[in-house]
XYZ file of C-alpha atoms in Angstrom:
651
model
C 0.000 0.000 0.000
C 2.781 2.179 0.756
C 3.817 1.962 -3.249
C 0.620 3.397 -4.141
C 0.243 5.804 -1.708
C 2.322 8.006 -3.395
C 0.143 8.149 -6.442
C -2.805 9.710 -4.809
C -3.473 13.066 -5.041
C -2.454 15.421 -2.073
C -5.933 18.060 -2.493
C -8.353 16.006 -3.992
C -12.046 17.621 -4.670
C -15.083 16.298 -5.865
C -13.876 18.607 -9.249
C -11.315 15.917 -9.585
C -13.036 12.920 -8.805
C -15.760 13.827 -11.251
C -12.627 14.061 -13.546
C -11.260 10.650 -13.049
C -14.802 9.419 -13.597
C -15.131 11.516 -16.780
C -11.589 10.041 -18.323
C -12.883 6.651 -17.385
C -15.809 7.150 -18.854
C -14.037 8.295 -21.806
C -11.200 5.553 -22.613
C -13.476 2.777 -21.935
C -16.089 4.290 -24.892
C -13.391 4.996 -27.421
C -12.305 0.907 -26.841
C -15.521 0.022 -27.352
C -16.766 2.292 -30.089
C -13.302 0.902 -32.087
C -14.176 -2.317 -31.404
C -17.775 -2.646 -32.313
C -17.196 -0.663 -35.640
C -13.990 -3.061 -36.152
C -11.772 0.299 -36.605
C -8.602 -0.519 -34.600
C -6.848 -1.704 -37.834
C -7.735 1.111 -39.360
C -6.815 3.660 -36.540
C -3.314 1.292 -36.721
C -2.478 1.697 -40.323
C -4.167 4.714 -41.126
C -3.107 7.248 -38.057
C -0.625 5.840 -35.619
C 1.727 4.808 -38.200
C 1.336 7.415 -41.150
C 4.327 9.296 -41.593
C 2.273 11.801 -44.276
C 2.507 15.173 -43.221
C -1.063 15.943 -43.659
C -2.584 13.095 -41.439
C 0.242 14.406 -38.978
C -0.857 17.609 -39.125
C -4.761 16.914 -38.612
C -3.902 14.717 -35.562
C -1.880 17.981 -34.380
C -5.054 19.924 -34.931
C -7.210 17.455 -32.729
C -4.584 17.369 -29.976
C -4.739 21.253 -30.050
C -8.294 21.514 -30.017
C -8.517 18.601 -27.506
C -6.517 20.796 -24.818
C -8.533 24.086 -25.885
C -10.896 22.389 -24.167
C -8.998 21.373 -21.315
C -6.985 24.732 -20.155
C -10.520 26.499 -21.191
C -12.065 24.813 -18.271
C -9.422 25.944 -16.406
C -9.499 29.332 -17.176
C -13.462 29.172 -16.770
C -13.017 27.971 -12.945
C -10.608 30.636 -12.304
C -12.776 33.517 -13.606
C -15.664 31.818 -11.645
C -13.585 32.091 -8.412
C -12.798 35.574 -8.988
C -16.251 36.327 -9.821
C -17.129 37.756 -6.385
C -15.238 38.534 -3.180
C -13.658 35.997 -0.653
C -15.618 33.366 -2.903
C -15.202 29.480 -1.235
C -15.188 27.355 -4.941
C -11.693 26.574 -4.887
C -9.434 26.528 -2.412
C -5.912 28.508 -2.171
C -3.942 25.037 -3.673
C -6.520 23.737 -5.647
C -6.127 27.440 -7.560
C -2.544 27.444 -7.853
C -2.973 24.466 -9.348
C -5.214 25.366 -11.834
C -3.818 28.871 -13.086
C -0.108 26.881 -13.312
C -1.547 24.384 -15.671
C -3.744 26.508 -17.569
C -0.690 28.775 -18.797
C 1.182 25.625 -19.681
C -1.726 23.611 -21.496
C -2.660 26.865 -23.078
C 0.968 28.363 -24.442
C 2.567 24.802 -24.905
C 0.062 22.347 -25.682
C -2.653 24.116 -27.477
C -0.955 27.391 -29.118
C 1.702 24.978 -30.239
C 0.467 22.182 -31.693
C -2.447 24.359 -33.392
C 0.460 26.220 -35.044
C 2.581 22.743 -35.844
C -0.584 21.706 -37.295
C -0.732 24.539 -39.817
C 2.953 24.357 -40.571
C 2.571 20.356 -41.183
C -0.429 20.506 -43.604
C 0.451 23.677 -45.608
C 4.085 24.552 -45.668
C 4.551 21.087 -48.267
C 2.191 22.230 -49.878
C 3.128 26.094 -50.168
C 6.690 24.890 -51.423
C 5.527 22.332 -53.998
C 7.092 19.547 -52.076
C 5.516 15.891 -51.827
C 6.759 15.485 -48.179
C 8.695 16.942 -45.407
C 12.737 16.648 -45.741
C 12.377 13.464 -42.764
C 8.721 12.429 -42.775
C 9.864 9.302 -40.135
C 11.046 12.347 -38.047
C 8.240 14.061 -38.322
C 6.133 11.158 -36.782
C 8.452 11.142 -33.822
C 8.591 14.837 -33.491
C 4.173 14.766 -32.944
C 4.320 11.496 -30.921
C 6.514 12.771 -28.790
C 4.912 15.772 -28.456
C 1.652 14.048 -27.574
C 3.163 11.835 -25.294
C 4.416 14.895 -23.464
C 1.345 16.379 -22.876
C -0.597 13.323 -21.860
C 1.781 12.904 -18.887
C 1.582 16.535 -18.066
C -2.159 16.275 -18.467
C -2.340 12.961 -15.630
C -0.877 14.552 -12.846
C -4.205 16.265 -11.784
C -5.560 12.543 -11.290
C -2.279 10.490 -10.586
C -0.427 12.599 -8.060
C -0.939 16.002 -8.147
C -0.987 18.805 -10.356
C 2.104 21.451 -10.504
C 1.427 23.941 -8.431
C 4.514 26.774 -8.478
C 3.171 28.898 -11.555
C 3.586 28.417 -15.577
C 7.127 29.444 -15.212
C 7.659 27.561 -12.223
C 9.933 29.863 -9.895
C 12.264 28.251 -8.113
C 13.127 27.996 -5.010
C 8.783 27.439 -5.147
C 9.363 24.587 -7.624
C 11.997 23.031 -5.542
C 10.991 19.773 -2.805
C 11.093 22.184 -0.087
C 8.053 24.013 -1.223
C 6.763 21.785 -3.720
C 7.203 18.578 -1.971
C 4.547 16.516 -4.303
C 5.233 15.261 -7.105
C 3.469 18.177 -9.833
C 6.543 19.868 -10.567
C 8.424 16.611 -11.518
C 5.258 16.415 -13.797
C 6.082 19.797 -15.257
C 9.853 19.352 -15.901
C 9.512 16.515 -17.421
C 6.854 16.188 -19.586
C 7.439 19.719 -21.269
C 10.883 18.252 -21.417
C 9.967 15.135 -23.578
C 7.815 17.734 -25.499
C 10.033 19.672 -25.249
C 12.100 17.432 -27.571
C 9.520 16.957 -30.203
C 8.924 20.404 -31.112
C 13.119 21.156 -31.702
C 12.761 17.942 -34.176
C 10.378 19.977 -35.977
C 12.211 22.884 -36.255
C 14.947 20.883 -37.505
C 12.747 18.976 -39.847
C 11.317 22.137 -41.241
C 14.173 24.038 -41.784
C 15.555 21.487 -44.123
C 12.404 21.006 -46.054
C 11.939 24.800 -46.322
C 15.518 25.212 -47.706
C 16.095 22.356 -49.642
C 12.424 20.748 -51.235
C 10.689 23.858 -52.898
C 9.288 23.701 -56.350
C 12.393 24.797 -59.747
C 11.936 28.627 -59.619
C 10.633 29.228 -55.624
C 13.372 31.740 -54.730
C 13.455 32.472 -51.116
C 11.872 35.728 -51.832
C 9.238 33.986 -53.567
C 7.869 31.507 -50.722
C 4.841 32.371 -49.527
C 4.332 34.436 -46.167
C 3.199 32.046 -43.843
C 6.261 29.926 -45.344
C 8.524 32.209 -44.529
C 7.083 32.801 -41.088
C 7.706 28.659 -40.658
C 11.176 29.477 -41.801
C 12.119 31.832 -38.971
C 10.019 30.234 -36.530
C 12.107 27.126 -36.828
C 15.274 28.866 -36.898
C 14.293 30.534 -33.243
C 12.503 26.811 -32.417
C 16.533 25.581 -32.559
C 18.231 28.282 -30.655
C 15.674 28.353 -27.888
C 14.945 25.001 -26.976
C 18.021 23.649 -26.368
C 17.812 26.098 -23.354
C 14.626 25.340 -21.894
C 15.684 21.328 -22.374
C 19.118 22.284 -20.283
C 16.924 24.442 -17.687
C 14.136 21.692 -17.327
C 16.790 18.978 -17.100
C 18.940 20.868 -14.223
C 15.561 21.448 -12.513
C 14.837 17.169 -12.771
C 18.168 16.852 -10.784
C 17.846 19.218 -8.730
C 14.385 17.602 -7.677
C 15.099 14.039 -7.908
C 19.102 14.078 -7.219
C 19.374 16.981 -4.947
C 21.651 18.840 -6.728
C 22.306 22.926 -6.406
C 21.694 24.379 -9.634
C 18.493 26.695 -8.311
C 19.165 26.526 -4.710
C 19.872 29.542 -2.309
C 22.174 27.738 -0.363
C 25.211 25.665 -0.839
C 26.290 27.596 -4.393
C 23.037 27.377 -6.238
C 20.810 30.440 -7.902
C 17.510 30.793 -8.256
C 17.770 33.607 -10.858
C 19.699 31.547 -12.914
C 16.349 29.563 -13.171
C 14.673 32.862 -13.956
C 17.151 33.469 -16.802
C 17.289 29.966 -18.404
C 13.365 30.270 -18.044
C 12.461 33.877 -20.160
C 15.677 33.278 -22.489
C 13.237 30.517 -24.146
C 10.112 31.797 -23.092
C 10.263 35.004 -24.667
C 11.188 33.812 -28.213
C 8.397 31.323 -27.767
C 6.061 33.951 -27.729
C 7.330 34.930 -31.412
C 7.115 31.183 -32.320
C 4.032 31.296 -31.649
C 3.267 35.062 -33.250
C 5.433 35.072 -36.350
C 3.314 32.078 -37.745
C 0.237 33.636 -36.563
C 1.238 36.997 -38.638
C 2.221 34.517 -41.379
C -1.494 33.070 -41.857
C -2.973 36.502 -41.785
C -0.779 37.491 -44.493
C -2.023 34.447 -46.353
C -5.868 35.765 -45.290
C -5.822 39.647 -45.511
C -5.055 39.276 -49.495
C -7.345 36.646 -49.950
C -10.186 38.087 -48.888
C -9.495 41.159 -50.054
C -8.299 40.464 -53.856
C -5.220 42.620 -53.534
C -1.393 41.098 -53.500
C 0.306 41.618 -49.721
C 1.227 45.094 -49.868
C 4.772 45.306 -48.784
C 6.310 42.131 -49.340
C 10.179 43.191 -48.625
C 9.236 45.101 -45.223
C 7.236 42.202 -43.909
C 10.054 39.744 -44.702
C 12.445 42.146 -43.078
C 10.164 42.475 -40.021
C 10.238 39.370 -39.250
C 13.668 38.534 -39.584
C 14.144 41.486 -37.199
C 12.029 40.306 -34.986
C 13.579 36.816 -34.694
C 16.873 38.246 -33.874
C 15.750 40.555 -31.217
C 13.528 37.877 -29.417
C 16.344 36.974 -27.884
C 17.559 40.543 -26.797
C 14.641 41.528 -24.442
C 14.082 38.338 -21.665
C 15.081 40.598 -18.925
C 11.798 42.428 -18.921
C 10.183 40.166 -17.202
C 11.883 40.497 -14.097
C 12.786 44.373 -13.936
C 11.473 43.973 -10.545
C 13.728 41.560 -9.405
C 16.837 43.391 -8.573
C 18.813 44.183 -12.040
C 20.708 46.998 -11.527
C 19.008 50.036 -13.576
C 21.672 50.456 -16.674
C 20.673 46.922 -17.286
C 17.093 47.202 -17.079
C 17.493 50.685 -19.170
C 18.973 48.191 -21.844
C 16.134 45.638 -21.994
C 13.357 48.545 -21.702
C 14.990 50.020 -24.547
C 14.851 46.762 -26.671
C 11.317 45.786 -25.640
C 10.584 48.931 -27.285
C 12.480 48.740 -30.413
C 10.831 45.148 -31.106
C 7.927 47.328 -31.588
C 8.279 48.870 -34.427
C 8.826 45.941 -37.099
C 5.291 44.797 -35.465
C 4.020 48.467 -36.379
C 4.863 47.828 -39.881
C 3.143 44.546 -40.562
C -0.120 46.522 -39.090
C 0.523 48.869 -41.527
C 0.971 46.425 -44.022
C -2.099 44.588 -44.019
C -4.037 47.379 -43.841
C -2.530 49.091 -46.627
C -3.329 45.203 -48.468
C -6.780 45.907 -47.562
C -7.077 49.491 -48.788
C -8.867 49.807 -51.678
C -9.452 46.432 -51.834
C -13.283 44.182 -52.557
C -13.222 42.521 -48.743
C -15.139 39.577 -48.300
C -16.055 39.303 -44.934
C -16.016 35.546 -44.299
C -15.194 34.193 -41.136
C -11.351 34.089 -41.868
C -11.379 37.641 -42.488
C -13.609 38.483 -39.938
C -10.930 37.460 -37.591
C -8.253 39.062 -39.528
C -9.861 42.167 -39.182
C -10.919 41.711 -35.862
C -6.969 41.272 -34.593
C -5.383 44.082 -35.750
C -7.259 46.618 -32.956
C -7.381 44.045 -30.360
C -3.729 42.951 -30.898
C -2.859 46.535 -31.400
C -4.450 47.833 -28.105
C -2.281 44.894 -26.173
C 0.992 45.784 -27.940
C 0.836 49.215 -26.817
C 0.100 48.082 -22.963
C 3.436 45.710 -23.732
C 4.965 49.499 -24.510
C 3.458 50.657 -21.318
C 5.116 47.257 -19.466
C 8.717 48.108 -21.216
C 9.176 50.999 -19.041
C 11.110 49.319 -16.159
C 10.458 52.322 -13.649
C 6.336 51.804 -14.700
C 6.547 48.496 -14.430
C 6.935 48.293 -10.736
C 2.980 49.371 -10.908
C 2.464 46.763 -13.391
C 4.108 43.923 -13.125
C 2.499 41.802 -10.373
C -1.095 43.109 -11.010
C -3.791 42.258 -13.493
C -2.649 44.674 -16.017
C -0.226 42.091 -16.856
C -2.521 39.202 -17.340
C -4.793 41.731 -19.337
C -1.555 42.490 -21.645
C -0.485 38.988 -22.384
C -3.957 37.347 -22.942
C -4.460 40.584 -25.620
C -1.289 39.714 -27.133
C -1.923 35.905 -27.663
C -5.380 35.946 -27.893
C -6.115 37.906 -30.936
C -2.330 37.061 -32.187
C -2.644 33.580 -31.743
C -6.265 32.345 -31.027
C -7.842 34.305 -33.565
C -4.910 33.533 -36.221
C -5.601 29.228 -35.489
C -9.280 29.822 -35.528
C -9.339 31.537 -38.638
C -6.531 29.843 -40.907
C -8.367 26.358 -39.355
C -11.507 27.761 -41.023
C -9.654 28.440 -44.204
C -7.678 25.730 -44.739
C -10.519 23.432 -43.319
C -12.103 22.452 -46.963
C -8.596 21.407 -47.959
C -8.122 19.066 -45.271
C -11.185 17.504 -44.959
C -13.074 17.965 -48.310
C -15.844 20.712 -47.012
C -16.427 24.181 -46.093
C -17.190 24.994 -42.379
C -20.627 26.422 -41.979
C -20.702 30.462 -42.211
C -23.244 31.415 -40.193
C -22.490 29.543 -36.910
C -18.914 30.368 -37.511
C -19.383 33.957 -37.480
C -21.790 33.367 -34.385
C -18.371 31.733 -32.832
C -16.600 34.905 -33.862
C -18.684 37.586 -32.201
C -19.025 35.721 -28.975
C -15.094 34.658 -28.995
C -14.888 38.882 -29.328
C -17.319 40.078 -27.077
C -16.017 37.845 -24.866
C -12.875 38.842 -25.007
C -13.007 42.444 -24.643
C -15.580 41.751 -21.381
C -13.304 39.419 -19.880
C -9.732 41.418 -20.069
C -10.265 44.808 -20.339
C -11.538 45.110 -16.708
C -8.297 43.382 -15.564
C -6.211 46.578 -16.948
C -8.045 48.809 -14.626
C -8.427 46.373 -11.597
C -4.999 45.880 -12.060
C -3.915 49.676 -12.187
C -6.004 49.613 -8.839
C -3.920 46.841 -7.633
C -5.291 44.043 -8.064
C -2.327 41.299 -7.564
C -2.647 38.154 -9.749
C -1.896 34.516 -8.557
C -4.377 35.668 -5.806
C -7.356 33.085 -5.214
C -9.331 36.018 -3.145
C -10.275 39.382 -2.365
C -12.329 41.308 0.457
C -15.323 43.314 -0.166
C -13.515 46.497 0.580
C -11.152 46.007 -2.156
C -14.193 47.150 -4.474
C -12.937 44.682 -7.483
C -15.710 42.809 -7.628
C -18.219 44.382 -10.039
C -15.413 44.295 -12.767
C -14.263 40.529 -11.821
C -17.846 39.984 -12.758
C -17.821 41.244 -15.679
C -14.507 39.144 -16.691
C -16.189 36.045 -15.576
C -19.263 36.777 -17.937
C -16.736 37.336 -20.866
C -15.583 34.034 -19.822
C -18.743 32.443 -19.836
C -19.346 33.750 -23.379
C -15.832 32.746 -24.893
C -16.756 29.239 -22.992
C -19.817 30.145 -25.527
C -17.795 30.661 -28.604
C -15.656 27.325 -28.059
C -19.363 25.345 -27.784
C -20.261 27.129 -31.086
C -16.505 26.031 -32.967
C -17.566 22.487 -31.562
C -20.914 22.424 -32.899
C -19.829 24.227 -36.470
C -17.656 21.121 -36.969
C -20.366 18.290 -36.382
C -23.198 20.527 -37.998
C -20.893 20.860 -41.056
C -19.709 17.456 -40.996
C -23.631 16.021 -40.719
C -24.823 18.690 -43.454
C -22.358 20.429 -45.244
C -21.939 19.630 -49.326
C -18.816 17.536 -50.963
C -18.689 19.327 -53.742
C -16.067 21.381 -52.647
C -14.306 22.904 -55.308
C -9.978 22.762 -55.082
C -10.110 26.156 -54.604
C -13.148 27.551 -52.634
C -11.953 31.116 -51.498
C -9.816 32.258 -54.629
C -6.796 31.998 -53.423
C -3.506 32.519 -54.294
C -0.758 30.264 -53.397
C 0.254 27.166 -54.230
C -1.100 24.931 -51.647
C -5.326 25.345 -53.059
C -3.324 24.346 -56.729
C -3.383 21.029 -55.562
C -6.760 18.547 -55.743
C -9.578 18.399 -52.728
C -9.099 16.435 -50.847
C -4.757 15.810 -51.249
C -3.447 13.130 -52.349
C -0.856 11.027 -50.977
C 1.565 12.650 -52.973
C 0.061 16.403 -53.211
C 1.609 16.924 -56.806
C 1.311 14.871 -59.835
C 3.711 17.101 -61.311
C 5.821 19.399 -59.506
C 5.042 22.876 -60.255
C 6.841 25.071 -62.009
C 7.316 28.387 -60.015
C 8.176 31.826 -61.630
C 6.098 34.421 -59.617
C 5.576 35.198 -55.465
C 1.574 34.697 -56.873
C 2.453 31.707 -58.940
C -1.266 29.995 -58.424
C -2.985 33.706 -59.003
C -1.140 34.054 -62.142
C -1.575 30.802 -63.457
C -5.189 31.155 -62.805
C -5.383 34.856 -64.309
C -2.364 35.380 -66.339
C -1.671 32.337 -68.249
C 1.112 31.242 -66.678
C 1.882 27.509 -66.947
C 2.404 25.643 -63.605
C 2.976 22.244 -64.331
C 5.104 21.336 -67.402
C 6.228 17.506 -68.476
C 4.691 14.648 -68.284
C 3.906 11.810 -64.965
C 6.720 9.957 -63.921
C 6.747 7.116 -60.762
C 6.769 9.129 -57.682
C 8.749 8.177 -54.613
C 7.041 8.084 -50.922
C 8.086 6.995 -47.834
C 6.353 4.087 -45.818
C 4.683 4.291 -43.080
C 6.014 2.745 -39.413
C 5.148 2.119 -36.142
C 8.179 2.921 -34.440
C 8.062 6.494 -33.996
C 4.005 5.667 -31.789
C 5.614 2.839 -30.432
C 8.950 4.913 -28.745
C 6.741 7.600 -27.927
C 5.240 5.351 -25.116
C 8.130 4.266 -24.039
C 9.165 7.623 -23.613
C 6.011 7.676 -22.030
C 6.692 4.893 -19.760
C 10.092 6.760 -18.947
C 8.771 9.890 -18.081
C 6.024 8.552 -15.742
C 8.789 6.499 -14.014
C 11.088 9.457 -13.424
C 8.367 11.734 -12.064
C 7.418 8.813 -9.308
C 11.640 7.856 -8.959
C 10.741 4.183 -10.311
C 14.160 3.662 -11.233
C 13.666 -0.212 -12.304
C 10.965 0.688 -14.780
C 13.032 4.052 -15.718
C 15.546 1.813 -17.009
C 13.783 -0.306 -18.663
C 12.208 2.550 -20.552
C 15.350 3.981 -21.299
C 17.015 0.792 -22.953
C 13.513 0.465 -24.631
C 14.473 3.999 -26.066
C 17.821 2.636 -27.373
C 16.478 -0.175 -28.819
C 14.457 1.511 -31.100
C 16.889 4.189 -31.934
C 19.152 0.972 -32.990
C 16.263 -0.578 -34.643
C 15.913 2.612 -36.551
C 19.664 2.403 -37.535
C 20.115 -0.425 -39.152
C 16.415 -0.619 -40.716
C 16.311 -1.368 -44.479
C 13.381 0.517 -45.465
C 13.626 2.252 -48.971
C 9.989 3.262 -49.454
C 7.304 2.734 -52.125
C 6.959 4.237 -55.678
C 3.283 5.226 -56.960
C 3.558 3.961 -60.572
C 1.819 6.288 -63.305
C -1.124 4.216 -64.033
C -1.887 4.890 -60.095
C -1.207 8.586 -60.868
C -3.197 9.245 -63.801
C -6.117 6.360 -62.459
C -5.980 9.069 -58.913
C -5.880 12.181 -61.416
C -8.649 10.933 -63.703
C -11.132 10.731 -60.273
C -10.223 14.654 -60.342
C -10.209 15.964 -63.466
C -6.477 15.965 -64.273
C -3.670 17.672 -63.485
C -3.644 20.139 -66.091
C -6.818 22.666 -65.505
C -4.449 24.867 -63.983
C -2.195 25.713 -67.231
């Protein structure tokens, strides 16, 4: 008994009993809805094995939508116990639990993945290629990222949630003050996700240099391409940091090492500084993509070419480099001496002003344009002011001297939500939308979507904006209550309504999909909106190899002007294509890193080393493998073009 003790959880609530029912509930009907429909071969063959990079990038897309859900909840229950003064729904742990997984699930396991999901299905695509540059790679890089998250995503039932905070301050994330087991949770799982996402980076860094279509200059790739470009170039510079910072953290837990300790040599800042050195370039992996589908959007919708191609390119590159020149800000209230916080305030507000220039860019795109207001546009639209209105508080925050007001209040949590929010959220919600028909052969419905949009908006605004003025009246966040007196409570009220309605919004998404997938027409054309890259050149839904015939590039619009001008995009005739096979390797290490992880956080050391030879093995097996893929012979190719009308309707 003494073995399991130390898997129970240390606050348990009826919240989280209801939970382990719930995920009961849940496994046992997926088993037996696979097995009475007969679909575990399938879900075998067709999902956990595929190495395509579009199946990869739709099971990205369900994990991301999958933990939407999941910090959502969370951030509903927070909002609820904020609602009204010295409120009794959660307790003072149970909370800290909640808002440290909630930023966590939110920034790493549902921003992320949304935006590897895009980056899987369209970058190929957008480049002309048939595959990524490693495809078995890329099967590795999303299992492991899954597995990550599902052994984050246990510890509220097996254990104990992390409790010391998204960034997870030590010396509150070391055994003194965080003697359960939450935090091992948190270093380790984000570490074995951790590992995934770099694999990606690397992965599409290659395949972005070295597979686009004869003629696709680098100054000819698409936006959102390029913004997968740069992202992956900051993906491998940062998280090799956060891997060496989560991995010093493990030992100091488990090993009782130094490395964060205030005693005996150790430093907690140097926590701090490993910490914000990847976590502020993560926030610009997860923007510069975002920016990169509303460049793909904004002309679109609004028939003009992307005013300002050159600037936006340089913006971007700009603001990759100085990502990594402004961490500081986010302790100038720590104890930096002032020339060094005079430094970082100075480049917090520099990185400003390539950001001002894409605004200006896509609204100078939509000047004098004919805008369509679909529901991808209507969440373009709807970002620039909202995204605009928080990167002017982040102006406010850059003032180091100021931001001894700001920094532990609301106002911050108001800033950062109307950053990534509108930056992020609205980006995924709308580029899903619009690339939507391509991945699953039909349009989401309009009129509930746009019902999703107003409410996600409304929402929004009612939620945050009180925070910037409870927090200017000093408000304090990571606080569970407040007294009467305080007089915060009529505008915590109205944040937890504008909860309650984005809660509303993500019900609406939910239902759009099933009422679209119960009533919404096949007969999706291969290019629904009008578009203009290469990626809607391609047939509805892809095939296994997106390109018959590799396209001939010679224009940044290449699919526009082959539509419109004339232009020929695919010359020469079929020829056997090359693809790789699938394999279950990549699934089947991912649990064993699985296995691993779940052993280190509970110091199993027999099973950890099983897991960790089980690691090597496949890494051997992998190795020495003979596995030379499959060709697709032209009579498959032209039987698979025939179905679609041929290659050629675009010349």
């Amino acid at each position: 008994m003494g073995f399991f003790s130390r898997f129970l959880i240390p606050n348990p609530s009826p919240v989280i009993y209801s939970s382990m029912v719930a995920i009961g509930v849940t496994v046992l009907l997926i088993i037996v809805g696979l097995t009475h429909f007969k679909k575990w071969f399938y879900l075998w063959s067709g999902w956990l094995t595929t190495v395509d990079h579009k199946r990869i990038g739709i099971m990205y897309l369900i994990s991301a939508l999958l933990m939407l859900f999941r910090g959502g909840v969370d951030a509903v229950m927070m909002r609820a116990q904020l609602a009204v003064p010295d409120n009794k729904l959660l307790d003072s742990q149970h909370y800290n639990e909640i808002f440290s997984t909630h930023g966590v699930v939110m920034i790493l396991f549902m921003a992320m993945p949304y935006i590897m999901a895009l980056m899987n299905f369209v970058v190929p695509l957008q480049i002309g290629a048939r595959d990524v540059a490693f495809p078995r790679l890329n099967a590795i890089s999303f299992w492991l990222f899954f597995m990550g998250a599902m052994l984050f995503n246990i510890s509220f039932v097996i254990g104990g949630s992390p409790d010391a905070g998204w960034s997870s301050y030590f010396p509150l994330a070391g055994n003194e003050f965080s003697p359960h087991v939450g935090t091992n949770y948190y270093m380790i799982g984000i570490q074995i996700a951790g590992i995934g996402t770099l694999m990606t980076g690397i992965n599409f860094l290659t395949t972005i240099l070295k597979m686009r279509a004869p003629g696709m200059t680098l100054m000819k790739m698409p936006m959102f391409t390029w913004s997968a470009l740069v992202t992956s170039i900051i993906i491998i510079f940062a998280f090799p940091v956060l891997t060496v910072a989560l991995i010093m953290g493990t030992m100091d837990r488990l090993f009782a090492t130094k490395f964060f300790t205030m005693t005996e040599g150790g430093m907690d800042m140097l926590w701090a500084n490993l910490f914000w050195v990847w976590g502020h370039p993560e926030v610009y992996i997860l923007i510069l993509p975002a920016f990169g589908l509303f460049s793909e959007i904004i002309p679109t919708f609004s028939r003009r070419n992307l005013y300002g191609y050159r600037s936006m390119v340089a913006s971007m590159v700009f603001i990759s480099i100085y990502s990594f020149f402004v961490w500081t800000h986010h302790f100038f209230t720590m104890g930096q001496a002032a020339y060094v916080n005079s430094i970082f305030s100075i480049t917090t507000m520099v990185i400003a002003i390539p950001t001002g220039i894409k605004i200006f860019n896509w609204l100078f795109t939509m000047w004098k344009g004919r805008i369509r207001f679909t529901v991808p546009m209507l969440y373009s639209i709807g970002f620039i002011p909202l995204f605009t209105i928080g990167g002017v508080t982040g102006v406010m925050l850059a003032m180091s001297a100021a931001d001894y007001q700001y920094h532990n209040t609301m106002f911050l949590v108001a800033h950062f939500h109307n950053v990534i929010i509108p930056g992020v959220v609205f980006a995924v919600l709308g580029a899903g939308t619009y690339y939507w028909p391509k991945m699953f052969g039909f349009m989401l419905n309009e009129r509930i979507g746009k019902w999703a949009f107003w409410f996600l908006t409304i929402g929004f605004c009612l939620a945050f904006f009180p925070m910037y003025i409870t927090g200017l009246d000093g408000q304090a966040r990571r606080i569970y209550t407040y007294s009467e007196s305080t007089g915060f409570g009529p505008l915590n009220m109205i944040s937890f309504i504008g909860a309650t309605l984005m809660a509303i919004s993500f019900v609406l998404i939910v239902y759009t999909i099933y009422y679209s997938i119960r009533h919404a027409p096949r007969d999706v054309s291969d290019d629904p909106w009008d578009a203009r890259s290469l990626e809607w050149a391609t047939h509805n839904p892809v095939p296994e190899y997106n390109f018959a015939i590799i396209p001939q590039v010679n224009s940044r619009e290449t699919f526009w002007d082959a539509k419109y001008k004339g232009h020929e995009l695919f010359k020469g005739d079929y020829e056997k294509i090359h693809m790789p096979n699938n394999s279950g390797v990549p699934f089947i290490m991912s649990c064993i890193f699985f296995v691993f992880g779940f052993a280190l956080v509970f110091s199993i050391w027999f099973l950890a080393i099983i897991g960790l030879i089980g690691i090597f093995v496949c890494m051997a097996h992998r190795s020495f493998e003979i596995d030379h893929g499959h060709y697709i012979s032209v009579e498959e190719i032209k039987e698979t073009e025939a179905k679609f009308g041929g290659v050629n309707k675009w010349k």
